[in-house]
XYZ file of N, CA and C in Angstrom:
825
model
N 0.842 -1.193 0.000
C 0.000 0.000 0.000
C 0.883 1.252 0.000
N 0.381 2.309 -0.628
C 1.098 3.581 -0.683
C 0.311 4.614 0.111
N 0.999 5.290 1.002
C 0.366 6.296 1.848
C 0.254 7.628 1.102
N -0.935 8.239 1.165
C -1.163 9.580 0.613
C -1.355 10.540 1.776
N -0.552 11.568 1.802
C -0.701 12.614 2.826
C -1.435 13.776 2.160
N -2.670 14.000 2.577
C -3.586 14.889 1.856
C -3.925 16.100 2.719
N -4.035 17.261 2.075
C -4.460 18.487 2.759
C -5.126 19.379 1.720
N -5.811 20.390 2.189
C -6.472 21.341 1.282
C -6.528 22.710 1.913
N -6.764 23.738 1.067
C -7.014 25.095 1.553
C -8.352 25.158 2.270
N -8.468 26.126 3.163
C -9.775 26.467 3.707
C -10.504 27.342 2.702
N -11.827 27.287 2.722
C -12.594 28.010 1.713
C -13.384 29.185 2.274
N -13.468 29.308 3.611
C -14.244 30.396 4.202
C -13.858 30.533 5.662
N -14.255 31.653 6.274
C -14.020 31.830 7.696
C -14.718 30.706 8.466
N -14.021 30.139 9.413
C -14.574 29.048 10.197
C -14.217 27.683 9.655
N -13.880 27.627 8.368
C -13.523 26.343 7.761
C -12.158 25.871 8.242
N -11.349 26.812 8.771
C -10.003 26.441 9.192
C -9.912 26.153 10.683
N -11.058 25.992 11.345
C -11.045 25.694 12.779
C -10.430 24.321 13.035
N -10.735 23.382 12.156
C -10.199 22.026 12.259
C -9.265 21.786 11.067
N -8.141 21.133 11.326
C -7.187 20.836 10.251
C -7.821 19.930 9.203
N -7.464 20.188 7.938
C -7.947 19.350 6.834
C -6.937 18.265 6.456
N -5.812 18.252 7.136
C -4.766 17.284 6.808
C -5.176 15.884 7.264
N -4.810 14.892 6.468
C -5.097 13.512 6.808
C -4.312 12.573 5.924
N -4.441 11.298 6.177
C -3.753 10.296 5.369
C -4.735 9.229 4.924
N -4.449 8.626 3.788
C -5.171 7.444 3.328
C -4.212 6.607 2.513
N -4.598 5.371 2.250
C -3.723 4.463 1.533
C -4.393 3.938 0.280
N -3.596 3.738 -0.754
C -4.080 3.153 -2.006
C -3.129 2.016 -2.379
N -3.594 1.042 -3.149
C -2.714 -0.080 -3.531
C -1.542 0.369 -4.395
N -0.444 -0.300 -4.247
C 0.719 -0.080 -5.104
C 0.297 -0.228 -6.564
N 0.695 0.713 -7.405
C 0.334 0.681 -8.818
C -0.912 1.477 -9.162
N -1.570 2.091 -8.152
C -2.733 2.945 -8.424
C -2.312 4.121 -9.298
N -3.113 4.450 -10.275
C -2.802 5.599 -11.124
C -2.931 6.885 -10.309
N -2.071 7.843 -10.595
C -2.083 9.116 -9.872
C -3.451 9.780 -9.974
N -4.052 9.766 -11.151
C -5.367 10.390 -11.317
C -6.400 9.760 -10.382
N -6.335 8.447 -10.218
C -7.265 7.758 -9.323
C -6.987 8.127 -7.875
N -5.718 8.288 -7.516
C -5.359 8.689 -6.155
C -5.857 10.099 -5.858
N -5.748 10.984 -6.848
C -6.251 12.351 -6.667
C -7.760 12.336 -6.465
N -8.457 11.582 -7.295
C -9.916 11.507 -7.167
C -10.310 10.944 -5.800
N -9.626 9.913 -5.351
C -9.944 9.283 -4.074
C -9.735 10.239 -2.905
N -8.767 11.131 -3.025
C -8.442 12.054 -1.932
C -9.052 13.440 -2.109
N -9.946 13.607 -3.073
C -10.505 14.927 -3.406
C -11.291 15.513 -2.236
N -11.440 16.846 -2.192
C -12.100 17.512 -1.066
C -13.526 17.027 -0.847
N -13.929 17.048 0.414
C -15.293 16.640 0.765
C -16.323 17.693 0.385
N -15.868 18.893 0.055
C -16.776 19.969 -0.374
C -17.147 19.707 -1.832
N -18.399 19.420 -2.083
C -18.815 19.013 -3.432
C -19.684 20.117 -4.048
N -19.087 21.250 -4.339
C -19.813 22.392 -4.882
C -19.504 22.544 -6.367
N -20.532 22.587 -7.185
C -20.337 22.763 -8.618
C -19.740 24.140 -8.913
N -18.848 24.172 -9.904
C -18.245 25.433 -10.312
C -17.025 25.832 -9.511
N -16.708 25.100 -8.446
C -15.515 25.399 -7.656
C -14.318 24.677 -8.257
N -13.189 25.354 -8.327
C -11.986 24.785 -8.936
C -10.906 24.569 -7.889
N -10.200 23.472 -8.041
C -9.070 23.149 -7.169
C -7.862 22.793 -8.044
N -6.738 23.391 -7.745
C -5.490 23.020 -8.394
C -4.788 22.024 -7.470
N -4.405 20.889 -8.041
C -3.832 19.802 -7.249
C -2.307 19.823 -7.382
N -1.634 19.929 -6.243
C -0.177 19.928 -6.203
C 0.265 18.603 -5.598
N 1.033 17.841 -6.356
C 1.509 16.529 -5.905
C 3.027 16.588 -5.748
N 3.485 16.375 -4.521
C 4.922 16.420 -4.225
C 5.562 17.709 -4.751
N 4.824 18.824 -4.564
C 5.344 20.138 -4.945
C 5.151 20.518 -6.397
N 4.568 19.641 -7.223
C 4.372 19.923 -8.650
C 2.890 20.100 -8.954
N 2.554 21.153 -9.707
C 1.172 21.342 -10.154
C 0.837 20.210 -11.119
N -0.129 19.365 -10.706
C -0.356 18.122 -11.451
C -1.725 18.034 -12.107
N -2.721 18.754 -11.597
C -4.067 18.549 -12.131
C -4.983 19.677 -11.687
N -6.130 19.760 -12.339
C -7.262 20.575 -11.879
C -8.372 19.603 -11.510
N -8.950 19.792 -10.330
C -10.058 18.930 -9.914
C -11.291 19.778 -9.651
N -12.452 19.267 -10.068
C -13.730 19.922 -9.776
C -14.810 18.860 -9.729
N -15.906 19.178 -9.059
C -17.062 18.287 -9.075
C -17.578 18.144 -10.500
N -17.484 19.231 -11.256
C -18.035 19.248 -12.614
C -17.349 18.244 -13.540
N -16.020 18.170 -13.459
C -15.273 17.385 -14.444
C -14.343 16.347 -13.832
N -14.291 16.268 -12.508
C -13.369 15.329 -11.884
C -11.928 15.750 -12.080
N -11.040 14.783 -12.225
C -9.602 15.050 -12.369
C -9.262 15.300 -13.832
N -8.555 16.403 -14.077
C -8.014 16.660 -15.414
C -6.518 16.891 -15.240
N -5.742 15.953 -15.759
C -4.308 15.930 -15.494
C -3.554 16.982 -16.312
N -2.621 17.663 -15.652
C -1.714 18.603 -16.309
C -0.350 17.989 -16.548
N -0.133 16.826 -15.962
C 1.104 16.071 -16.195
C 0.713 14.683 -16.684
N 1.660 13.949 -17.175
C 1.382 12.589 -17.642
C 0.944 11.717 -16.465
N -0.181 11.054 -16.619
C -0.651 10.153 -15.565
C 0.347 9.014 -15.407
N 0.439 8.509 -14.194
C 1.423 7.451 -13.951
C 0.958 6.554 -12.811
N 1.483 5.365 -12.797
C 1.205 4.440 -11.692
C 2.113 4.797 -10.514
N 1.536 4.850 -9.334
C 2.319 5.142 -8.134
C 3.079 3.882 -7.724
N 4.410 4.000 -7.669
C 5.216 2.832 -7.325
C 6.023 3.020 -6.050
N 5.885 4.189 -5.415
C 6.534 4.389 -4.130
C 5.795 5.502 -3.393
N 6.015 5.566 -2.124
C 5.354 6.573 -1.309
C 6.225 6.939 -0.114
N 5.723 7.827 0.743
C 4.395 8.446 0.656
C 4.347 9.540 -0.412
N 3.127 9.959 -0.782
C 2.928 11.038 -1.733
C 2.146 12.156 -1.048
N 2.606 13.380 -1.243
C 1.914 14.552 -0.675
C 0.989 15.134 -1.734
N -0.296 15.226 -1.411
C -1.295 15.766 -2.340
C -1.977 16.943 -1.653
N -1.869 18.112 -2.271
C -2.462 19.324 -1.697
C -3.429 19.942 -2.706
N -4.629 20.257 -2.235
C -5.663 20.868 -3.079
C -5.721 22.365 -2.782
N -5.357 23.173 -3.776
C -5.409 24.635 -3.644
C -6.730 25.135 -4.210
N -7.444 25.921 -3.405
C -8.766 26.414 -3.781
C -8.626 27.607 -4.722
N -9.188 27.488 -5.924
C -9.116 28.551 -6.922
C -10.493 29.167 -7.167
N -11.264 29.262 -6.121
C -12.590 29.917 -6.091
C -13.464 29.482 -7.258
N -14.370 30.387 -7.665
C -15.323 30.036 -8.718
C -14.809 30.389 -10.118
N -13.528 30.157 -10.344
C -12.998 30.242 -11.701
C -13.488 29.008 -12.453
N -14.039 29.198 -13.640
C -14.561 28.064 -14.391
C -13.480 26.990 -14.538
N -13.773 25.735 -14.118
C -12.743 24.693 -14.144
C -12.166 24.428 -15.528
N -13.012 24.481 -16.556
C -12.511 24.239 -17.913
C -11.575 25.350 -18.352
N -11.976 26.605 -18.089
C -11.116 27.743 -18.437
C -9.808 27.649 -17.686
N -9.861 27.328 -16.399
C -8.652 27.237 -15.590
C -7.729 26.145 -16.118
N -8.277 24.991 -16.416
C -7.445 23.897 -16.948
C -6.775 24.314 -18.253
N -7.535 24.932 -19.139
C -6.971 25.347 -20.423
C -5.811 26.324 -20.238
N -5.977 27.303 -19.322
C -4.920 28.295 -19.111
C -3.663 27.644 -18.533
N -3.845 26.728 -17.582
C -2.681 26.059 -16.998
C -2.022 25.130 -18.012
N -2.844 24.468 -18.830
C -2.283 23.594 -19.866
C -1.509 24.395 -20.906
N -1.890 25.673 -21.080
C -1.173 26.535 -22.015
C 0.127 27.084 -21.427
N 0.355 26.829 -20.150
C 1.597 27.246 -19.524
C 1.482 28.392 -18.547
N 0.255 28.865 -18.272
C 0.093 29.955 -17.311
C 0.509 29.469 -15.920
N 1.239 30.298 -15.164
C 1.596 29.901 -13.795
C 0.337 29.763 -12.933
N 0.392 28.891 -11.955
C -0.766 28.652 -11.083
C -0.808 29.693 -9.967
N -0.902 30.968 -10.395
C -1.008 32.079 -9.446
C -2.482 32.472 -9.351
N -3.104 32.133 -8.248
C -4.559 32.304 -8.136
C -5.013 33.729 -8.416
N -4.389 34.715 -7.777
C -4.894 36.081 -7.901
C -4.715 36.633 -9.311
N -3.629 36.262 -9.990
C -3.442 36.692 -11.372
C -4.516 36.075 -12.272
N -4.771 34.786 -12.085
C -5.774 34.106 -12.904
C -7.181 34.589 -12.567
N -7.409 34.878 -11.307
C -8.715 35.405 -10.896
C -8.974 36.757 -11.557
N -7.947 37.609 -11.600
C -8.085 38.919 -12.251
C -8.311 38.754 -13.752
N -7.626 37.799 -14.358
C -7.779 37.545 -15.791
C -9.181 37.018 -16.102
N -9.712 36.219 -15.205
C -11.027 35.608 -15.430
C -12.186 36.553 -15.077
N -11.908 37.597 -14.297
C -12.969 38.459 -13.768
C -13.918 39.009 -14.840
N -13.425 39.583 -15.959
C -14.379 40.091 -16.965
C -15.222 38.987 -17.592
N -14.652 37.797 -17.725
C -15.429 36.667 -18.248
C -16.524 36.298 -17.258
N -16.176 36.294 -15.970
C -17.158 35.965 -14.932
C -18.291 36.984 -14.910
N -17.937 38.267 -15.061
C -18.984 39.304 -15.058
C -19.934 39.124 -16.231
N -19.375 38.800 -17.394
C -20.215 38.604 -18.578
C -21.119 37.386 -18.406
N -20.576 36.318 -17.850
C -21.374 35.115 -17.620
C -22.487 35.388 -16.611
N -22.160 36.148 -15.572
C -23.165 36.486 -14.551
C -24.263 37.350 -15.152
N -23.883 38.328 -15.971
C -24.880 39.193 -16.608
C -25.780 38.384 -17.541
N -25.205 37.454 -18.271
C -26.001 36.602 -19.162
C -26.980 35.747 -18.364
N -26.503 35.214 -17.231
C -27.376 34.403 -16.381
C -28.515 35.231 -15.795
N -28.234 36.465 -15.406
C -29.287 37.326 -14.874
C -30.345 37.621 -15.938
N -29.910 37.867 -17.169
C -30.876 38.124 -18.245
C -31.741 36.893 -18.494
N -31.125 35.724 -18.413
C -31.912 34.491 -18.578
C -32.945 34.362 -17.474
N -32.535 34.617 -16.251
C -33.466 34.514 -15.122
C -34.572 35.559 -15.231
N -34.209 36.750 -15.717
C -35.208 37.802 -15.887
C -36.287 37.347 -16.863
N -35.880 36.651 -17.937
C -36.833 36.180 -18.938
C -37.649 34.978 -18.459
N -36.988 34.063 -17.762
C -37.585 32.750 -17.538
C -38.151 32.522 -16.140
N -37.748 33.327 -15.167
C -38.221 33.144 -13.794
C -39.244 34.228 -13.479
N -40.427 33.810 -13.093
C -41.514 34.768 -12.868
C -41.273 35.633 -11.637
N -40.686 35.064 -10.593
C -40.471 35.811 -9.351
C -39.481 36.960 -9.584
N -39.678 38.048 -8.836
C -38.790 39.196 -8.924
C -38.270 39.543 -7.527
N -37.080 40.134 -7.490
C -36.447 40.442 -6.214
C -37.220 41.490 -5.427
N -37.606 42.575 -6.093
C -38.283 43.680 -5.415
C -39.772 43.653 -5.712
N -40.548 44.105 -4.760
C -41.996 44.128 -4.927
C -42.400 45.164 -5.960
N -43.564 44.961 -6.562
C -44.085 45.926 -7.535
C -44.265 47.295 -6.879
N -44.616 47.298 -5.602
C -44.817 48.544 -4.868
C -43.515 49.334 -4.756
N -42.417 48.645 -4.460
C -41.145 49.369 -4.328
C -40.609 49.804 -5.691
N -40.838 49.002 -6.732
C -40.432 49.413 -8.085
C -41.174 50.672 -8.494
N -42.482 50.704 -8.225
C -43.271 51.903 -8.551
C -42.734 53.116 -7.807
N -42.317 52.911 -6.562
C -41.818 54.025 -5.761
C -40.496 54.557 -6.300
N -39.545 53.663 -6.606
C -38.251 54.157 -7.083
C -38.383 54.787 -8.472
N -39.283 54.259 -9.285
C -39.503 54.876 -10.598
C -40.151 56.250 -10.466
N -40.947 56.430 -9.430
C -41.575 57.741 -9.226
C -40.541 58.812 -8.898
N -39.369 58.392 -8.422
C -38.286 59.324 -8.125
C -37.334 59.488 -9.308
N -37.709 58.965 -10.459
C -36.926 59.165 -11.671
C -35.924 58.075 -11.970
N -35.941 56.967 -11.205
C -35.030 55.856 -11.481
C -35.494 55.102 -12.716
N -34.523 54.540 -13.464
C -34.844 53.731 -14.636
C -34.314 52.322 -14.410
N -35.241 51.381 -14.297
C -34.867 49.993 -14.050
C -34.311 49.392 -15.334
N -33.095 48.840 -15.256
C -32.446 48.257 -16.432
C -32.416 46.729 -16.396
N -32.607 46.145 -15.210
C -32.699 44.695 -15.076
C -33.446 44.372 -13.791
N -34.327 43.378 -13.880
C -35.032 42.952 -12.666
C -35.297 41.449 -12.746
N -34.486 40.692 -12.023
C -34.631 39.240 -11.962
C -35.004 38.846 -10.535
N -34.994 37.558 -10.271
C -35.388 37.086 -8.951
C -34.302 37.263 -7.900
N -33.050 37.448 -8.314
C -31.960 37.579 -7.354
C -31.242 38.917 -7.449
N -31.597 39.758 -8.397
C -30.911 41.038 -8.564
C -31.797 42.032 -9.302
N -31.576 43.303 -8.984
C -32.255 44.391 -9.688
C -31.248 45.528 -9.862
N -31.206 46.094 -11.065
C -30.300 47.201 -11.345
C -31.089 48.365 -11.906
N -30.782 49.568 -11.418
C -31.419 50.757 -11.977
C -30.448 51.927 -11.929
N -30.709 52.913 -12.758
C -29.901 54.134 -12.760
C -30.713 55.263 -12.152
N -30.025 56.136 -11.426
C -30.692 57.271 -10.791
C -29.707 58.421 -10.671
N -29.990 59.510 -11.346
C -29.148 60.711 -11.320
C -27.683 60.395 -11.628
N -27.474 59.550 -12.636
C -26.129 59.245 -13.094
C -25.437 58.108 -12.377
N -26.030 57.598 -11.309
C -25.437 56.489 -10.568
C -26.144 55.179 -10.910
N -25.385 54.105 -10.884
C -25.960 52.773 -11.067
C -26.136 52.122 -9.702
N -27.371 51.742 -9.415
C -27.704 51.067 -8.162
C -27.952 49.590 -8.465
N -27.376 48.730 -7.659
C -27.591 47.294 -7.806
C -28.073 46.728 -6.482
N -29.172 46.013 -6.543
C -29.740 45.368 -5.353
C -29.633 43.873 -5.562
N -29.109 43.159 -4.566
C -28.903 41.716 -4.707
C -29.423 40.975 -3.482
N -29.870 39.757 -3.733
C -30.183 38.856 -2.636
C -28.901 38.155 -2.212
N -28.603 38.190 -0.918
C -27.445 37.493 -0.362
C -27.935 36.686 0.834
N -28.350 35.451 0.560
C -28.948 34.597 1.582
C -30.195 35.300 2.122
N -30.232 35.630 3.405
C -31.418 36.289 3.972
C -31.335 37.804 3.886
N -30.215 38.324 3.381
C -30.003 39.770 3.373
C -30.323 40.368 2.006
N -30.705 41.632 2.035
C -30.824 42.429 0.822
C -29.636 43.381 0.814
N -28.795 43.292 -0.219
C -27.623 44.143 -0.303
C -27.814 45.190 -1.386
N -27.340 46.414 -1.111
C -27.471 47.512 -2.057
C -26.085 48.079 -2.345
N -25.753 48.168 -3.641
C -24.485 48.730 -4.098
C -24.794 49.981 -4.919
N -23.960 50.981 -4.776
C -24.068 52.185 -5.607
C -22.712 52.382 -6.272
N -22.658 52.113 -7.587
C -21.391 52.189 -8.286
C -20.469 51.064 -7.858
N -19.152 51.242 -8.054
C -18.197 50.182 -7.691
C -18.002 50.112 -6.182
N -17.338 49.073 -5.754
C -17.039 48.923 -4.333
C -18.022 48.004 -3.637
N -17.878 47.928 -2.328
C -18.695 47.037 -1.516
C -20.095 47.566 -1.313
N -20.928 46.803 -0.600
C -22.321 47.217 -0.394
C -22.439 48.440 0.499
N -23.354 49.329 0.109
C -23.659 50.480 0.960
C -24.608 50.067 2.091
N -25.344 48.988 1.862
C -26.288 48.525 2.877
C -26.494 47.021 2.758
N -26.616 46.366 3.909
C -27.023 44.964 3.985
C -28.107 44.903 5.050
N -29.312 44.524 4.640
C -30.471 44.673 5.516
C -31.327 43.413 5.489
N -31.846 43.053 6.647
C -32.809 41.966 6.790
C -33.876 42.409 7.774
N -35.154 42.209 7.507
C -35.756 41.486 6.380
C -35.778 42.318 5.094
N -36.149 41.648 4.005
C -36.142 42.300 2.702
C -37.070 43.499 2.658
N -38.214 43.397 3.319
C -39.178 44.509 3.273
C -38.560 45.782 3.842
N -37.769 45.641 4.902
C -37.090 46.807 5.461
C -36.037 47.324 4.488
N -35.331 46.409 3.814
C -34.353 46.828 2.820
C -34.993 47.607 1.690
N -36.154 47.160 1.227
C -36.861 47.879 0.162
C -37.304 49.253 0.652
N -37.804 49.326 1.887
C -38.226 50.613 2.440
C -37.044 51.561 2.561
N -35.880 51.025 2.967
C -34.674 51.860 3.065
C -34.282 52.382 1.694
N -34.341 51.539 0.687
C -33.995 51.938 -0.672
C -34.868 53.109 -1.127
N -36.173 52.994 -0.898
C -37.102 54.058 -1.282
C -36.834 55.315 -0.458
N -36.506 55.135 0.816
C -36.195 56.283 1.658
C -34.965 57.037 1.180
N -33.949 56.295 0.709
C -32.744 56.953 0.211
C -33.037 57.770 -1.048
N -33.855 57.224 -1.947
C -34.207 57.985 -3.152
C -35.116 59.149 -2.798
N -35.975 58.940 -1.795
C -36.822 60.043 -1.335
C -35.995 61.176 -0.774
N -34.920 60.835 -0.072
C -34.008 61.852 0.450
C -33.362 62.650 -0.680
N -32.892 61.931 -1.722
C -32.285 62.607 -2.867
C -33.277 63.534 -3.548
N -34.537 63.101 -3.637
C -35.568 63.936 -4.263
C -35.813 65.197 -3.448
N -35.782 65.074 -2.132
C -35.979 66.255 -1.279
C -34.852 67.267 -1.489
N -33.620 66.767 -1.555
C -32.472 67.664 -1.750
C -32.561 68.347 -3.112
N -32.941 67.575 -4.148
C -33.059 68.145 -5.493
C -34.124 69.227 -5.557
N -35.134 69.110 -4.697
C -36.214 70.098 -4.673
C -35.904 71.272 -3.750
N -34.692 71.288 -3.166
C -34.303 72.388 -2.298
C -34.818 72.264 -0.882
N -35.197 71.068 -0.477
C -35.716 70.853 0.876
C -34.612 70.228 1.739
N -34.818 70.224 3.051
C -33.864 69.533 3.914
C -33.934 68.042 3.613
N -32.808 67.356 3.722
C -32.743 65.981 3.224
C -33.641 65.006 3.966
N -33.855 65.228 5.264
C -34.686 64.300 6.019
C -35.912 65.011 6.577
N -37.053 64.359 6.516
C -38.270 64.976 7.047
C -38.270 64.979 8.574
N -39.033 65.876 9.148
C -39.194 65.933 10.600
C -40.319 64.976 10.978
N -39.953 63.700 11.124
C -40.953 62.668 11.418
C -40.503 61.852 12.614
N -41.468 61.256 13.290
C -41.177 60.446 14.469
C -40.407 59.189 14.081
N -39.390 58.872 14.865
C -38.671 57.610 14.711
C -39.345 56.576 15.596
N -39.841 55.521 14.990
C -40.541 54.491 15.743
C -39.542 53.626 16.501
N -39.914 53.134 17.678
C -38.972 52.339 18.477
C -38.746 50.945 17.890
N -37.604 50.351 18.264
C -37.366 48.959 17.889
C -36.085 48.718 17.119
N -35.490 49.776 16.559
C -34.247 49.611 15.813
C -33.160 50.415 16.499
N -32.176 49.738 17.041
C -31.065 50.389 17.736
C -29.790 50.185 16.929
N -29.246 51.282 16.435
C -28.037 51.227 15.616
C -26.835 51.686 16.433
N -25.725 50.980 16.236
C -24.481 51.316 16.913
C -23.423 51.631 15.871
N -22.710 52.742 16.081
C -21.663 53.121 15.146
C -20.329 52.532 15.592
N -19.668 51.849 14.664
C -18.324 51.327 14.895
C -17.479 51.689 13.678
N -16.564 52.624 13.870
C -15.764 53.081 12.744
C -16.659 53.742 11.710
N -16.592 53.264 10.475
C -17.415 53.844 9.416
C -18.663 53.043 9.118
N -19.133 52.245 10.088
C -20.317 51.416 9.871
C -21.303 51.612 11.009
N -22.592 51.539 10.638
C -23.673 51.590 11.610
C -24.382 50.240 11.536
N -24.511 49.557 12.669
C -25.044 48.200 12.655
C -26.073 47.999 13.756
N -26.922 46.995 13.532
C -27.867 46.550 14.548
C -27.666 45.067 14.761
N -28.279 44.535 15.802
C -28.174 43.119 16.117
C -29.577 42.533 16.241
N -29.646 41.198 16.115
C -30.921 40.521 16.293
C -31.534 40.083 14.983
N -32.839 39.765 15.026
C -33.535 39.278 13.832
C -33.570 40.340 12.742
N -33.715 41.598 13.140
C -33.637 42.711 12.189
C -32.187 43.167 12.118
N -31.608 43.083 10.933
C -30.194 43.437 10.772
C -30.080 44.605 9.808
N -29.412 45.644 10.251
C -29.108 46.796 9.386
C -27.611 47.051 9.479
N -26.951 47.052 8.339
C -25.532 47.384 8.259
C -25.372 48.409 7.141
N -25.054 49.639 7.492
C -24.933 50.714 6.508
C -23.622 51.465 6.736
N -23.244 52.289 5.758
C -21.910 52.883 5.769
C -21.899 54.404 5.850
N -23.009 55.016 6.235
C -23.010 56.469 6.414
C -24.063 56.848 7.439
N -23.861 58.027 8.028
C -24.817 58.521 9.020
C -26.180 58.756 8.376
N -26.201 59.289 7.147
C -27.468 59.519 6.459
C -28.211 58.203 6.257
N -27.500 57.170 5.805
C -28.125 55.871 5.578
C -28.706 55.317 6.871
N -28.000 55.536 7.979
C -28.487 55.061 9.276
C -29.755 55.807 9.690
N -29.775 57.109 9.466
C -30.951 57.900 9.844
C -32.158 57.552 8.981
N -31.913 57.247 7.703
C -33.010 56.803 6.837
C -33.551 55.465 7.333
N -32.660 54.557 7.730
C -33.094 53.258 8.246
C -33.980 53.442 9.477
N -33.602 54.363 10.350
C -34.410 54.617 11.555
C -35.779 55.175 11.193
N -35.831 56.034 10.171
C -37.105 56.645 9.779
C -38.056 55.652 9.117
N -37.514 54.717 8.329
C -38.406 53.796 7.609
C -38.788 52.588 8.451
N -38.036 52.319 9.516
C -38.309 51.143 10.331
C -39.734 51.194 10.910
N -40.444 50.090 10.759
C -41.801 49.996 11.303
C -42.873 50.638 10.450
N -42.505 51.127 9.267
C -43.478 51.788 8.400
C -43.683 50.983 7.111
N -44.903 51.004 6.608
C -45.200 50.369 5.332
C -44.655 51.229 4.202
N -44.644 50.681 2.989
C -44.150 51.438 1.849
C -44.984 52.697 1.625
N -46.273 52.590 1.787
C -47.148 53.769 1.639
C -46.789 54.817 2.673
N -46.541 54.379 3.892
C -46.180 55.324 4.961
C -44.811 55.939 4.729
N -43.866 55.151 4.211
C -42.543 55.679 3.908
C -42.634 56.797 2.871
N -43.380 56.546 1.809
C -43.503 57.563 0.774
C -44.191 58.815 1.323
N -45.189 58.637 2.156
C -45.897 59.790 2.738
C -44.943 60.615 3.611
N -44.097 59.940 4.375
C -43.165 60.645 5.249
C -42.174 61.469 4.438
N -41.573 60.878 3.384
C -40.523 61.568 2.648
C -41.074 62.576 1.652
N -42.307 62.417 1.257
C -42.895 63.336 0.285
C -43.745 64.409 0.956
N -43.977 64.244 2.251
C -44.825 65.188 2.976
C -44.113 66.494 3.291
């Protein structure tokens, strides 16, 4: 029997709490490709790519989608132990990654990730358009769409997991992220991550209502009662809440809008900001 000493990268926070290193044995004469498959990561997520390093040499790309694809000549293992390490190459398409490495590209994750990024964006945009056409459900309610359009926004995409619109020269993107509703304005990270979704939609309308007030020469926030129940704490450049209702925003204005819309229906939100 030949001993395989196997390890892998961690893929997320918390995944590295327990070591992934371990050993297993395969019969003498087992093909390297079979040994790689036998020792492959327990994480079986489609679209995830792993570069396999055997005894310090980049030897293969492994994925749930395609299994083992060898970058070196397959061979029978005739001595051991063998060190097999799986390097996590995120959601880079496994076929694209294999082709680039087979062409001689170095296995530098961040360089390849940057090279693949525009392809990934195009694929994601194509998938969103497909979902927009074929999936009846939509991310935002008809009521909130009507509200943002009333403030002059132009919706350019609306699928079940994302909505994009332009407003006063800025591109706003709203995305579903598990239980959270995330809002991006232009490049960079999210300006807001809010749960439940209804509160996130109300916050979105409140932010556009604020912009409309400023454009009309009014003070940005109305003089309205803040309803109890949402307690925000400022830490550095973020305002956050805890509990079942989660608000994470990146400006004082965004935090004050969240406080104003909390506990109010969409009709009430519009009345407050337009009154």
